[in-house]
Amino acid sequence: MDEPSKSRFQGLKSLRRIAFQRSGQNGQPTPSPRESSEDPGAAEVPEPESRSSRARALDVLRSPGTAMVAALVVFALVSALVTGRLGGALAGGRLLPTADLATTWGDYLNAWHAVSGGTGSPASPSLAVLALLGSVLGGPSVVVGALLLFGVPLAGLSTYLAARALDVTPLRRALVAGAYALLPVAAISAGQGRLDVVVVHVLVPPLLAGIAAVIRRSDGQWLGTACLTAFGLAVLGAFAPLVQLALIVLALLAHVLVPGNGLRGRRRAAGLVALVLLSVACLLPWPVQLLNHPEVLVHGLGARTAEQPASVLLATLSPDGSLPSALGALLVLAAILALAICFDVRMLAGAGVALLGWLVAVVIGTVSVEPLTGGVASPGWTGGPLVLVAAGCAWIVLVAKMPSLSWKITAPVLAAGLLALGAASAIGTASGPLQVHQAAPATGTRLVLEAGPQPARLVTGEGPRFGDDDLAPAGSAADWLRQVDEDLSSDDSARVRRALAAVAARGADHVIVPANSQLPELAYDMVVDDGRLTGPSRELRLLVPATPVKLVGPDLARQAQTEPGPAPEARPLPVGAEPPSFTVRISEGGAGRALVIGAENEPGWYAEVNGKRVPLATAWGHQVAVPLPEQAAEVQVGYTELPRTTLLVVQAAVVLFTVIAAIPGRRRALTALR
């Protein structure tokens, strides 16, 4: 190429470059991507991104939501310091002491539990939630303490974030979220150790937002939204199955009432199916327990207690009729004023949530059923459904198009309302029996006669712990404990002696009775008072052999087949073993002898003698007995864990699928691929 042609070609390239640069400055379409080999760093502009991140961070710090959460954290810290509940494991009221991480995992994974005479009932999935969170946060007791002490700021933060989908100013979101966080019924429940109500208080707002998103979402992210909401429902159901059921009913009603056709309708139906099925499957095998024992829905989880029937003060969000809890009526009044002054169709969703919550509260507050572990029939605590009512009222106030009012009028009213709610919450929290737990030394297995209408309790080790009262007793264990309680409280020496022999056959070596009990005088040759006091009670040591595994001779074995309990003079041979799984070597002896385990004879027990499976028998009406041969033998006893392990594998697979499908990054990647 000659020089003139080459210079003209370079000139055309320069003109074209200048034209492209000017078109880019004028906002005209340009080829993309634009990369220049002359200046590789020209396409990177890190400083505007950095300034944008700093600006967003400053906006968050200056937002009303941050101020609201900070104020609630200070409120929670002051309450915890005033009540002396900061700095230790909490227990009291309906909250039993929480075990360490390894014990909590074991309580959830084990197929058999040494509670109420032994039971193969599935453990509550709340243990799995506490164990998972405790593995990261420092133990289950830390998780429980954080929820009970800082449930107020957690509820305020979750409500503020859940309301982002609504066309509402940040200031109104912060005010409504703060009012909801200071709900007196939630604070009273926290002071009484009702962990289920605290979890409901924190999770209900984001779950309502998730259900609303499933109903209205029709884009490619419907599965991720449904899975995320289902996982939250499963966590809620692990602590409050009744509220989980109420939210599932709300989702189904919304699907029926809100129109949806074509692709949107099909995706909504698929999302609801995923939401319902996954939220239930994540809790396996706990839903089977709820079907067999629906009384758990009424009484909820936690230590057994007798509740008082509800009153008309449920309309004021008061579960117990106290004055501090009645101040929850301020939220109800705000919702009623919003409906009356500026009604909008969008308020109907919140009104439906509130009405369903009231309906559930009336039902469980008036229907009396016997608790899972036995005792006097009583209604349930209405705290969880009333929190649902409060969430519906907050929804109404959020979507209301309020008329323009002078801040000189509204500011004092809002401040007075928030101060009243804060004072009621502080009083309600401080008045509860929740306190720092002082662990007692383990003293083997003991029978505890509790004051009040509750039946006796069999305690192993340090005492009952979180989750024990959520296990269904096997067979006739609850009736046996009730009968033993009545016998030991009587003035008949023969009844007392027979009851003590039955207690020893269960493996209990101590009995804790009220301080004024006449039991030591009625059975002076079977118990001895060591002078140990346990609060208002005293601890007695049994003088008869008391081990969970014992060898009975032929004559005593024949009596065990026909008698409801051992005679006071019976002296079986103690065996050094602990159920449910053990192996012992038995020497030769008489025909007809048996090995008796102090546990309820329920499906799942098996025994092998010299490697061969043998049929089991029943001793004293309800205990496991293994017939033994005359010659020496090796006996292996156990409780099968195959069904429990299978269900746990299915549960783990469902949880893993739900979590992976709910990850936001994965949803964006799938959308990009489409």
XYZ file of C-alpha atoms in Angstrom:
674
model
C 0.000 0.000 0.000
C 1.390 3.426 -0.963
C 1.890 6.235 1.551
C -1.100 8.446 0.465
C -3.509 5.495 0.699
C -2.113 4.476 4.106
C -2.477 7.998 5.512
C -6.064 8.241 4.215
C -6.926 4.886 5.832
C -5.524 6.013 9.203
C -7.457 9.267 8.916
C -10.728 7.373 8.373
C -10.006 5.247 11.462
C -9.407 8.406 13.527
C -12.658 9.982 12.306
C -14.594 6.812 13.134
C -13.078 6.682 16.647
C -14.004 10.322 17.276
C -17.559 9.708 16.023
C -18.024 6.758 18.363
C -16.688 8.733 21.322
C -19.043 11.668 20.637
C -22.017 9.361 20.210
C -21.218 7.792 23.602
C -21.089 11.253 25.237
C -24.457 12.174 23.762
C -26.093 9.042 25.165
C -26.540 7.343 21.762
C -26.366 3.546 21.413
C -22.828 2.249 21.207
C -21.374 -1.195 20.649
C -21.093 -3.265 23.821
C -18.797 -4.274 25.315
C -16.460 -1.346 24.600
C -12.861 -2.187 25.357
C -9.881 -0.071 24.289
C -6.484 -1.651 23.878
C -4.879 1.752 24.299
C -6.217 2.301 27.858
C -7.189 -0.962 29.578
C -8.096 0.785 32.826
C -10.510 3.220 31.225
C -13.427 0.774 31.521
C -12.935 0.276 35.290
C -14.506 2.935 37.484
C -14.054 1.729 41.056
C -14.473 5.064 42.834
C -18.163 5.646 41.962
C -18.964 2.094 43.183
C -17.078 2.749 46.408
C -18.890 6.007 46.946
C -22.202 4.280 46.226
C -21.507 1.614 48.855
C -20.580 4.249 51.408
C -23.687 6.207 50.583
C -25.863 3.140 51.024
C -24.228 2.380 54.355
C -24.811 5.937 55.555
C -28.423 5.755 54.420
C -28.915 2.583 56.454
C -27.330 4.146 59.530
C -29.500 7.244 59.200
C -32.706 5.321 58.475
C -35.604 5.233 60.973
C -35.324 1.434 61.073
C -31.800 1.580 62.485
C -32.863 4.051 65.162
C -35.843 1.834 66.027
C -33.698 -1.302 66.362
C -31.080 0.536 68.436
C -33.740 1.832 70.827
C -35.229 -1.661 71.193
C -31.794 -3.179 71.856
C -31.227 -0.658 74.651
C -34.690 -1.490 76.010
C -33.896 -5.229 75.983
C -30.497 -4.726 77.638
C -31.938 -2.595 80.425
C -34.727 -5.121 81.034
C -32.247 -7.999 81.179
C -29.982 -6.140 83.614
C -32.839 -5.033 85.868
C -34.284 -8.545 86.077
C -30.860 -10.162 86.568
C -31.292 -12.534 83.631
C -28.150 -11.606 81.730
C -25.132 -13.885 81.845
C -26.404 -17.419 82.357
C -28.648 -20.232 81.166
C -32.312 -19.362 81.689
C -35.102 -21.535 83.073
C -38.424 -21.051 84.810
C -42.108 -21.132 84.031
C -42.670 -23.199 80.917
C -38.962 -23.245 80.079
C -37.063 -26.273 81.323
C -33.256 -26.016 81.536
C -31.467 -26.409 78.203
C -28.830 -29.125 77.937
C -25.407 -28.742 76.346
C -24.884 -29.126 72.604
C -23.964 -32.830 72.580
C -26.868 -33.773 74.859
C -29.323 -31.734 72.790
C -28.235 -33.476 69.605
C -28.524 -36.832 71.365
C -32.000 -36.040 72.689
C -33.175 -35.292 69.164
C -31.447 -38.135 67.307
C -32.001 -40.980 69.790
C -34.891 -43.322 69.117
C -35.535 -44.075 72.824
C -35.634 -41.587 75.705
C -35.389 -42.320 79.425
C -38.350 -40.060 80.234
C -41.564 -41.045 82.055
C -40.389 -44.623 82.374
C -38.938 -44.745 78.872
C -40.544 -43.882 75.540
C -39.823 -44.214 71.839
C -41.805 -41.066 71.048
C -40.150 -38.760 68.475
C -38.472 -35.717 69.969
C -39.597 -32.212 69.131
C -37.782 -30.673 66.120
C -37.226 -27.589 68.266
C -34.239 -29.503 69.673
C -32.774 -29.756 66.166
C -33.241 -26.014 65.588
C -31.542 -25.159 68.886
C -28.736 -27.633 68.186
C -28.103 -26.260 64.684
C -28.081 -22.645 65.825
C -26.160 -23.568 68.964
C -23.423 -25.155 66.855
C -22.736 -21.689 65.442
C -23.653 -19.354 68.310
C -22.085 -21.161 71.252
C -24.680 -23.642 72.495
C -28.447 -24.110 72.752
C -28.648 -22.138 76.005
C -27.147 -19.109 74.239
C -29.789 -19.346 71.505
C -32.596 -19.624 74.053
C -31.240 -16.704 76.055
C -30.872 -14.523 72.960
C -34.469 -15.205 71.904
C -35.971 -14.582 75.325
C -33.886 -11.507 76.194
C -33.674 -9.924 72.737
C -36.922 -11.066 71.171
C -38.178 -7.465 71.190
C -35.494 -6.000 68.859
C -35.530 -9.169 66.730
C -39.284 -8.828 66.235
C -38.933 -5.135 65.400
C -36.205 -5.815 62.840
C -38.093 -8.689 61.187
C -41.247 -6.584 60.924
C -39.406 -3.598 59.472
C -37.751 -5.757 56.825
C -40.946 -7.678 56.058
C -42.797 -4.431 55.283
C -40.372 -3.478 52.488
C -42.755 -4.841 49.855
C -45.427 -2.321 50.902
C -45.537 1.207 49.527
C -44.891 2.753 52.935
C -42.440 5.374 54.133
C -39.550 4.129 56.284
C -40.736 6.256 59.196
C -44.157 4.613 59.309
C -42.567 1.178 58.941
C -40.306 1.901 61.893
C -43.145 3.213 64.093
C -45.439 0.267 63.378
C -42.592 -2.242 63.743
C -41.643 -0.699 67.089
C -45.233 -0.875 68.333
C -45.507 -4.515 67.267
C -42.147 -5.371 68.884
C -43.320 -3.926 72.222
C -46.429 -6.128 72.223
C -47.225 -6.831 75.908
C -48.480 -10.390 75.339
C -45.134 -11.338 73.785
C -43.192 -9.745 76.648
C -45.308 -11.516 79.277
C -44.818 -14.807 77.458
C -41.049 -14.262 77.400
C -41.024 -13.584 81.152
C -42.889 -16.856 81.706
C -40.425 -18.854 79.615
C -42.821 -19.466 76.725
C -40.247 -19.833 73.983
C -42.871 -20.796 71.410
C -44.619 -17.408 71.650
C -41.292 -15.567 71.324
C -40.525 -17.479 68.109
C -44.007 -16.645 66.807
C -43.431 -12.980 67.636
C -40.229 -12.891 65.584
C -41.218 -15.044 62.593
C -44.863 -14.197 61.859
C -44.270 -10.866 60.007
C -41.704 -12.226 57.492
C -43.793 -15.366 57.015
C -46.882 -13.292 56.213
C -44.787 -11.348 53.711
C -43.523 -14.622 52.237
C -47.043 -16.033 51.853
C -48.151 -12.802 50.165
C -45.177 -13.070 47.795
C -46.087 -16.664 46.902
C -49.682 -15.583 46.166
C -48.758 -12.710 43.868
C -45.449 -13.883 42.330
C -45.592 -15.258 38.770
C -42.000 -14.852 37.588
C -39.237 -17.443 37.445
C -38.411 -17.035 41.142
C -41.650 -18.530 42.474
C -40.018 -21.795 43.595
C -37.276 -20.054 45.579
C -39.825 -17.803 47.299
C -42.032 -20.781 48.157
C -39.083 -22.804 49.521
C -37.801 -19.928 51.639
C -41.262 -19.390 53.118
C -41.696 -23.147 53.655
C -38.411 -23.319 55.545
C -39.495 -20.437 57.782
C -42.833 -22.169 58.393
C -40.985 -25.346 59.356
C -38.874 -23.462 61.911
C -42.045 -21.887 63.293
C -43.789 -25.272 63.401
C -40.906 -26.737 65.386
C -41.893 -24.451 68.283
C -45.533 -23.453 67.620
C -47.336 -26.045 65.459
C -50.722 -24.420 65.988
C -49.610 -21.075 64.525
C -47.933 -22.910 61.642
C -51.255 -24.610 60.892
C -53.052 -21.250 61.071
C -50.634 -19.701 58.547
C -51.073 -22.661 56.185
C -54.853 -22.161 56.382
C -54.337 -18.450 55.626
C -52.275 -19.295 52.560
C -54.944 -21.667 51.239
C -57.715 -19.129 51.870
C -55.733 -16.452 50.042
C -55.284 -18.778 47.084
C -59.047 -19.291 46.911
C -60.048 -15.655 47.399
C -57.400 -13.861 45.307
C -57.971 -14.342 41.548
C -55.209 -15.857 39.471
C -55.427 -17.296 35.968
C -53.112 -18.782 33.387
C -49.423 -19.081 34.146
C -49.731 -17.038 37.317
C -52.442 -19.319 38.683
C -50.492 -22.474 37.889
C -47.287 -21.175 39.460
C -49.185 -19.977 42.515
C -50.791 -23.401 42.956
C -47.413 -25.097 42.571
C -45.879 -22.662 45.040
C -48.592 -23.354 47.616
C -48.194 -27.100 47.212
C -44.445 -26.740 47.766
C -45.029 -24.428 50.732
C -47.412 -26.813 52.489
C -45.658 -30.106 51.744
C -42.102 -28.914 52.370
C -42.979 -27.103 55.603
C -44.484 -30.355 56.927
C -41.861 -32.748 55.519
C -39.026 -30.709 57.067
C -40.408 -31.670 60.497
C -40.638 -35.464 60.039
C -41.501 -37.480 62.081
C -43.027 -34.793 64.322
C -46.255 -34.344 62.248
C -47.139 -37.983 63.004
C -46.853 -37.143 66.701
C -49.283 -34.248 66.263
C -51.816 -36.499 64.523
C -51.640 -39.043 67.354
C -51.647 -36.408 70.109
C -53.570 -33.299 68.972
C -53.480 -31.963 72.530
C -49.998 -30.664 71.689
C -51.666 -28.109 69.402
C -53.638 -26.765 72.370
C -50.967 -26.735 75.070
C -47.923 -26.135 72.865
C -44.354 -27.006 73.821
C -42.654 -26.562 77.155
C -42.994 -27.673 80.755
C -46.404 -28.949 81.741
C -48.697 -26.468 83.432
C -52.382 -25.777 84.025
C -53.766 -22.671 82.288
C -56.764 -20.549 83.212
C -59.698 -20.221 80.789
C -59.658 -17.180 78.532
C -61.960 -14.211 79.065
C -63.465 -11.462 76.956
C -60.188 -9.561 77.392
C -58.896 -11.543 74.414
C -60.288 -8.620 72.431
C -57.583 -6.444 74.011
C -54.815 -8.977 73.224
C -54.669 -9.992 76.884
C -54.127 -13.726 77.487
C -54.286 -13.550 81.290
C -56.499 -10.543 82.027
C -53.688 -8.488 83.586
C -53.546 -4.714 83.157
C -50.147 -4.603 81.359
C -51.256 -7.131 78.764
C -54.534 -5.264 78.202
C -52.566 -2.302 76.831
C -52.217 -4.345 73.661
C -55.610 -2.846 72.895
C -53.722 0.195 71.577
C -52.790 -1.791 68.460
C -56.376 -2.981 68.046
C -57.664 0.585 68.461
C -55.215 1.891 65.855
C -56.391 -0.767 63.380
C -60.069 0.018 64.021
C -59.488 3.758 63.510
C -57.611 3.055 60.276
C -60.481 0.909 58.993
C -63.066 3.503 59.949
C -61.289 6.626 58.677
C -59.479 5.479 55.532
C -60.751 2.099 54.444
C -58.879 0.447 51.596
C -59.309 -2.953 49.969
C -55.700 -3.778 50.836
C -56.664 -3.724 54.524
C -58.813 -6.822 54.105
C -55.745 -9.084 54.159
C -54.664 -7.786 57.559
C -58.242 -7.941 58.834
C -58.428 -11.589 57.769
C -55.209 -12.388 59.640
C -56.510 -10.695 62.793
C -59.905 -12.410 62.661
C -58.364 -15.845 62.191
C -55.997 -15.195 65.102
C -58.898 -14.245 67.358
C -60.844 -17.331 66.310
C -57.928 -19.631 67.135
C -57.386 -17.837 70.458
C -61.038 -18.314 71.455
C -60.926 -22.022 70.597
C -57.755 -22.942 72.490
C -58.603 -20.584 75.345
C -61.917 -22.309 76.070
C -61.401 -25.978 75.083
C -59.926 -28.011 77.949
C -57.861 -31.128 77.206
C -55.498 -33.247 79.261
C -51.799 -32.451 78.746
C -49.554 -34.808 76.804
C -47.824 -36.114 79.938
C -51.044 -36.440 81.929
C -52.636 -34.266 84.567
C -55.692 -32.084 84.975
C -57.454 -31.024 81.768
C -57.086 -27.320 81.068
C -57.219 -24.884 78.119
C -54.146 -23.621 76.327
C -52.212 -20.350 76.409
C -53.533 -17.870 73.845
C -50.307 -15.909 73.415
C -49.380 -17.306 69.986
C -52.739 -16.618 68.280
C -52.893 -13.142 69.852
C -49.499 -12.331 68.335
C -51.068 -13.273 64.996
C -53.877 -10.809 65.727
C -51.341 -8.079 66.466
C -49.556 -8.780 63.171
C -52.861 -8.387 61.317
C -53.544 -5.083 63.074
C -50.056 -3.846 62.194
C -50.699 -4.796 58.551
C -53.905 -2.714 58.534
C -52.141 0.343 59.923
C -49.244 -0.017 57.490
C -51.335 -0.019 54.301
C -53.750 2.687 55.470
C -53.583 5.976 53.548
C -53.636 8.303 56.498
C -54.881 11.873 56.044
C -52.415 14.675 56.502
C -52.207 15.585 60.174
C -50.125 18.077 62.059
C -47.061 16.627 63.759
C -47.916 18.784 66.774
C -50.890 16.465 67.289
C -49.614 13.115 66.047
C -46.144 13.196 67.627
C -47.365 13.368 71.272
C -49.999 10.697 70.590
C -47.480 8.325 69.011
C -44.928 8.957 71.758
C -47.499 8.327 74.492
C -48.644 5.112 72.834
C -45.119 3.756 72.403
C -44.212 4.683 75.974
C -47.322 2.906 77.271
C -46.487 -0.218 75.281
C -42.874 -0.086 76.460
C -43.897 0.244 80.116
C -46.373 -2.639 79.803
C -43.753 -4.821 78.132
C -41.162 -4.046 80.799
C -43.584 -4.849 83.627
C -44.781 -8.023 81.923
C -41.247 -9.265 81.325
C -40.076 -8.579 84.864
C -43.114 -10.200 86.509
C -42.423 -13.669 85.076
C -40.625 -16.546 86.864
C -37.815 -16.741 84.285
C -34.396 -16.642 85.955
C -30.808 -17.819 85.626
C -30.715 -21.552 86.218
C -28.435 -23.069 88.835
C -27.610 -26.651 87.819
C -27.995 -29.250 90.570
C -25.647 -32.241 90.896
C -26.862 -35.490 89.365
C -28.208 -38.022 91.866
C -29.258 -40.967 89.693
C -32.949 -41.614 89.025
C -35.595 -40.229 91.373
C -39.345 -39.859 91.597
C -40.551 -36.302 92.249
C -43.937 -35.605 93.819
C -44.809 -32.096 92.677
C -47.204 -29.789 94.451
C -50.454 -29.084 92.649
C -52.464 -31.160 90.209
C -49.517 -32.391 88.133
C -48.706 -36.129 88.444
C -45.382 -37.440 89.690
C -42.314 -37.176 87.503
C -39.443 -39.623 86.968
C -36.198 -37.666 86.742
C -32.806 -38.924 85.599
C -29.524 -37.090 86.141
C -29.678 -33.353 86.795
C -33.413 -33.238 86.212
C -35.934 -32.594 83.454
C -34.612 -30.595 80.541
C -35.959 -28.809 77.488
C -37.975 -31.194 75.325
C -38.704 -33.850 77.982
C -42.322 -32.804 78.509
C -42.910 -32.844 74.736
C -42.376 -36.622 74.600
C -45.512 -38.746 74.671
C -45.392 -41.344 77.481
C -45.416 -44.941 76.247
C -48.225 -47.331 77.100
C -49.679 -46.826 80.551
C -46.761 -44.791 81.927
C -48.892 -41.689 82.560
C -51.562 -43.720 84.384
C -48.880 -45.520 86.400
C -47.307 -42.247 87.507
C -50.710 -40.860 88.484
C -51.481 -43.976 90.531
C -48.078 -43.930 92.245
C -48.597 -40.252 93.102
C -51.941 -41.044 94.737
C -50.552 -44.032 96.635
C -47.527 -42.171 98.013
C -49.755 -39.280 99.112
C -52.153 -41.528 101.046
C -52.135 -42.400 104.744
C -52.326 -46.150 104.095
C -49.010 -47.790 104.918
C -49.676 -50.790 102.651
C -50.378 -48.574 99.628
C -47.274 -46.517 100.299
C -45.054 -49.612 100.598
C -46.393 -51.167 97.377
C -45.866 -47.873 95.542
C -42.269 -47.626 96.785
C -41.576 -51.176 95.585
C -42.972 -50.263 92.150
C -40.809 -47.139 92.074
C -37.699 -49.180 92.900
C -38.591 -51.626 90.118
C -38.453 -48.680 87.707
C -34.875 -47.986 88.754
C -35.488 -44.915 90.945
C -33.284 -44.862 94.034
C -34.593 -41.597 95.555
C -38.019 -40.063 96.170
C -38.570 -36.331 96.570
C -41.658 -35.536 98.646
C -43.164 -32.365 100.187
C -41.598 -31.311 103.473
C -44.741 -32.241 105.458
C -45.092 -35.727 103.941
C -45.664 -38.659 106.321
C -44.005 -41.129 103.966
C -40.862 -41.674 106.140
C -43.050 -42.742 109.073
C -45.354 -44.963 106.983
C -42.480 -46.835 105.299
C -39.624 -46.492 107.787
C -37.992 -49.762 106.683
C -37.937 -48.830 102.966
C -36.681 -45.217 102.957
C -34.262 -43.111 104.931
C -34.135 -39.334 105.208
C -30.586 -38.117 104.531
C -31.553 -34.549 105.434
C -31.175 -33.254 101.869
C -33.562 -30.447 101.040
C -34.674 -29.562 97.505
C -36.457 -26.234 97.864
C -39.708 -26.817 99.772
C -39.250 -30.612 99.479
C -36.990 -33.218 101.005
C -35.188 -36.117 99.367
C -35.548 -39.688 100.645
C -33.246 -42.586 99.741
C -34.744 -46.003 99.022
C -33.343 -48.952 100.973
C -34.606 -51.615 98.538
C -32.605 -52.562 95.391
C -33.333 -50.028 92.664
C -31.667 -50.542 89.301
C -33.091 -50.189 85.778
C -32.025 -53.784 84.908
C -32.541 -56.689 87.301
C -32.526 -60.494 87.347
C -35.570 -62.201 88.908
C -35.721 -65.836 89.912
C -38.334 -68.368 88.789
C -40.806 -67.696 91.629
C -40.574 -63.902 91.318
C -40.774 -64.167 87.517
C -44.055 -66.101 87.792
C -45.422 -63.434 90.143
C -44.318 -60.700 87.725
C -46.485 -62.235 85.009
C -49.685 -61.898 87.073
C -49.146 -59.106 89.608
C -49.386 -55.366 88.766
C -46.253 -54.617 90.777
C -43.607 -56.237 92.956
C -44.252 -56.939 96.614
C -42.398 -54.748 99.164
C -40.380 -57.755 100.322
C -39.257 -58.696 96.772
C -35.489 -58.583 96.336
C -34.436 -59.011 92.676
C -30.737 -59.239 91.813
C -29.395 -55.918 90.443
C -27.586 -56.055 87.071
C -25.015 -53.438 86.120
C -26.468 -52.235 82.815
C -28.269 -49.204 81.420
C -31.078 -49.342 78.837
C -31.829 -49.158 76.040
C -28.846 -51.078 74.586
C -26.613 -53.376 76.630
C -25.055 -56.839 76.659
C -24.698 -58.943 79.834
C -23.398 -62.437 80.637
C -25.816 -64.530 82.725
C -24.663 -67.589 84.657
C -26.687 -70.805 84.765
C -29.715 -70.952 87.031
C -33.248 -72.222 87.524
C -35.848 -72.630 84.786
C -38.277 -69.761 84.322
C -36.089 -66.876 85.459
C -36.116 -63.562 83.527
C -34.236 -60.352 82.964
C -36.477 -57.334 83.661
C -35.826 -53.840 82.254
C -37.450 -50.882 84.005
C -39.029 -49.489 80.831
C -42.406 -49.609 79.144
C -42.845 -52.642 76.889
C -43.583 -50.972 73.553
C -42.823 -51.891 69.926
C -39.130 -51.533 69.145
C -37.559 -53.611 71.928
C -35.679 -56.782 70.974
C -33.496 -59.338 72.741
C -31.009 -61.980 71.612
C -29.886 -64.894 73.749
C -26.662 -66.480 72.500
C -27.133 -64.692 69.190
C -30.727 -65.894 68.602
C -33.728 -63.538 68.678
C -36.183 -64.488 71.454
C -39.751 -63.266 72.071
C -40.199 -60.746 74.859
C -42.559 -60.963 77.823
C -44.145 -58.392 80.128
C -43.367 -58.071 83.825
C -45.597 -56.372 86.400
C -48.081 -55.325 83.767
C -45.953 -53.029 81.617
C -42.183 -53.595 81.901
C -39.921 -55.384 79.417
C -38.957 -58.945 80.405
C -36.523 -61.316 78.656
C -37.049 -65.053 79.412
C -33.734 -66.769 80.187
C -32.586 -70.379 79.741
C -31.227 -72.551 82.540
C -27.689 -72.623 81.163
C -25.271 -69.696 81.045
C -25.963 -67.293 78.209
C -25.011 -63.979 76.690
C -28.010 -61.643 76.502
C -28.133 -58.639 74.200
C -30.995 -56.162 74.602
C -31.663 -53.108 72.451
C -34.191 -50.741 70.959
C -34.329 -50.616 67.169
C -33.460 -47.264 65.591
C -34.130 -48.170 61.957
C -37.530 -46.425 61.580
C -36.253 -43.312 63.333
C -33.053 -43.239 61.258
C -35.005 -43.646 58.022
C -37.283 -40.724 58.835
C -34.301 -38.588 59.847
C -32.628 -39.293 56.489
C -35.820 -38.268 54.668
C -36.055 -35.142 56.811
C -32.432 -34.203 56.137
C -32.939 -34.659 52.378
C -36.064 -32.465 52.371
C -34.373 -29.761 54.454
C -31.322 -29.783 52.166
C -33.493 -29.458 49.049
C -35.531 -26.646 50.609
C -32.457 -24.685 51.679
C -30.705 -25.046 48.319
C -33.822 -24.040 46.399
C -34.278 -21.009 48.661
C -30.754 -19.582 48.167
C -31.137 -16.183 46.393
C -27.951 -16.569 44.357
C -29.202 -19.800 42.881
C -32.483 -18.171 41.889
C -30.646 -15.423 40.038
C -28.427 -17.956 38.285
C -31.419 -20.005 37.166
C -33.141 -16.897 35.867
C -30.026 -15.915 33.926
C -29.822 -19.368 32.383
C -33.396 -19.095 31.199
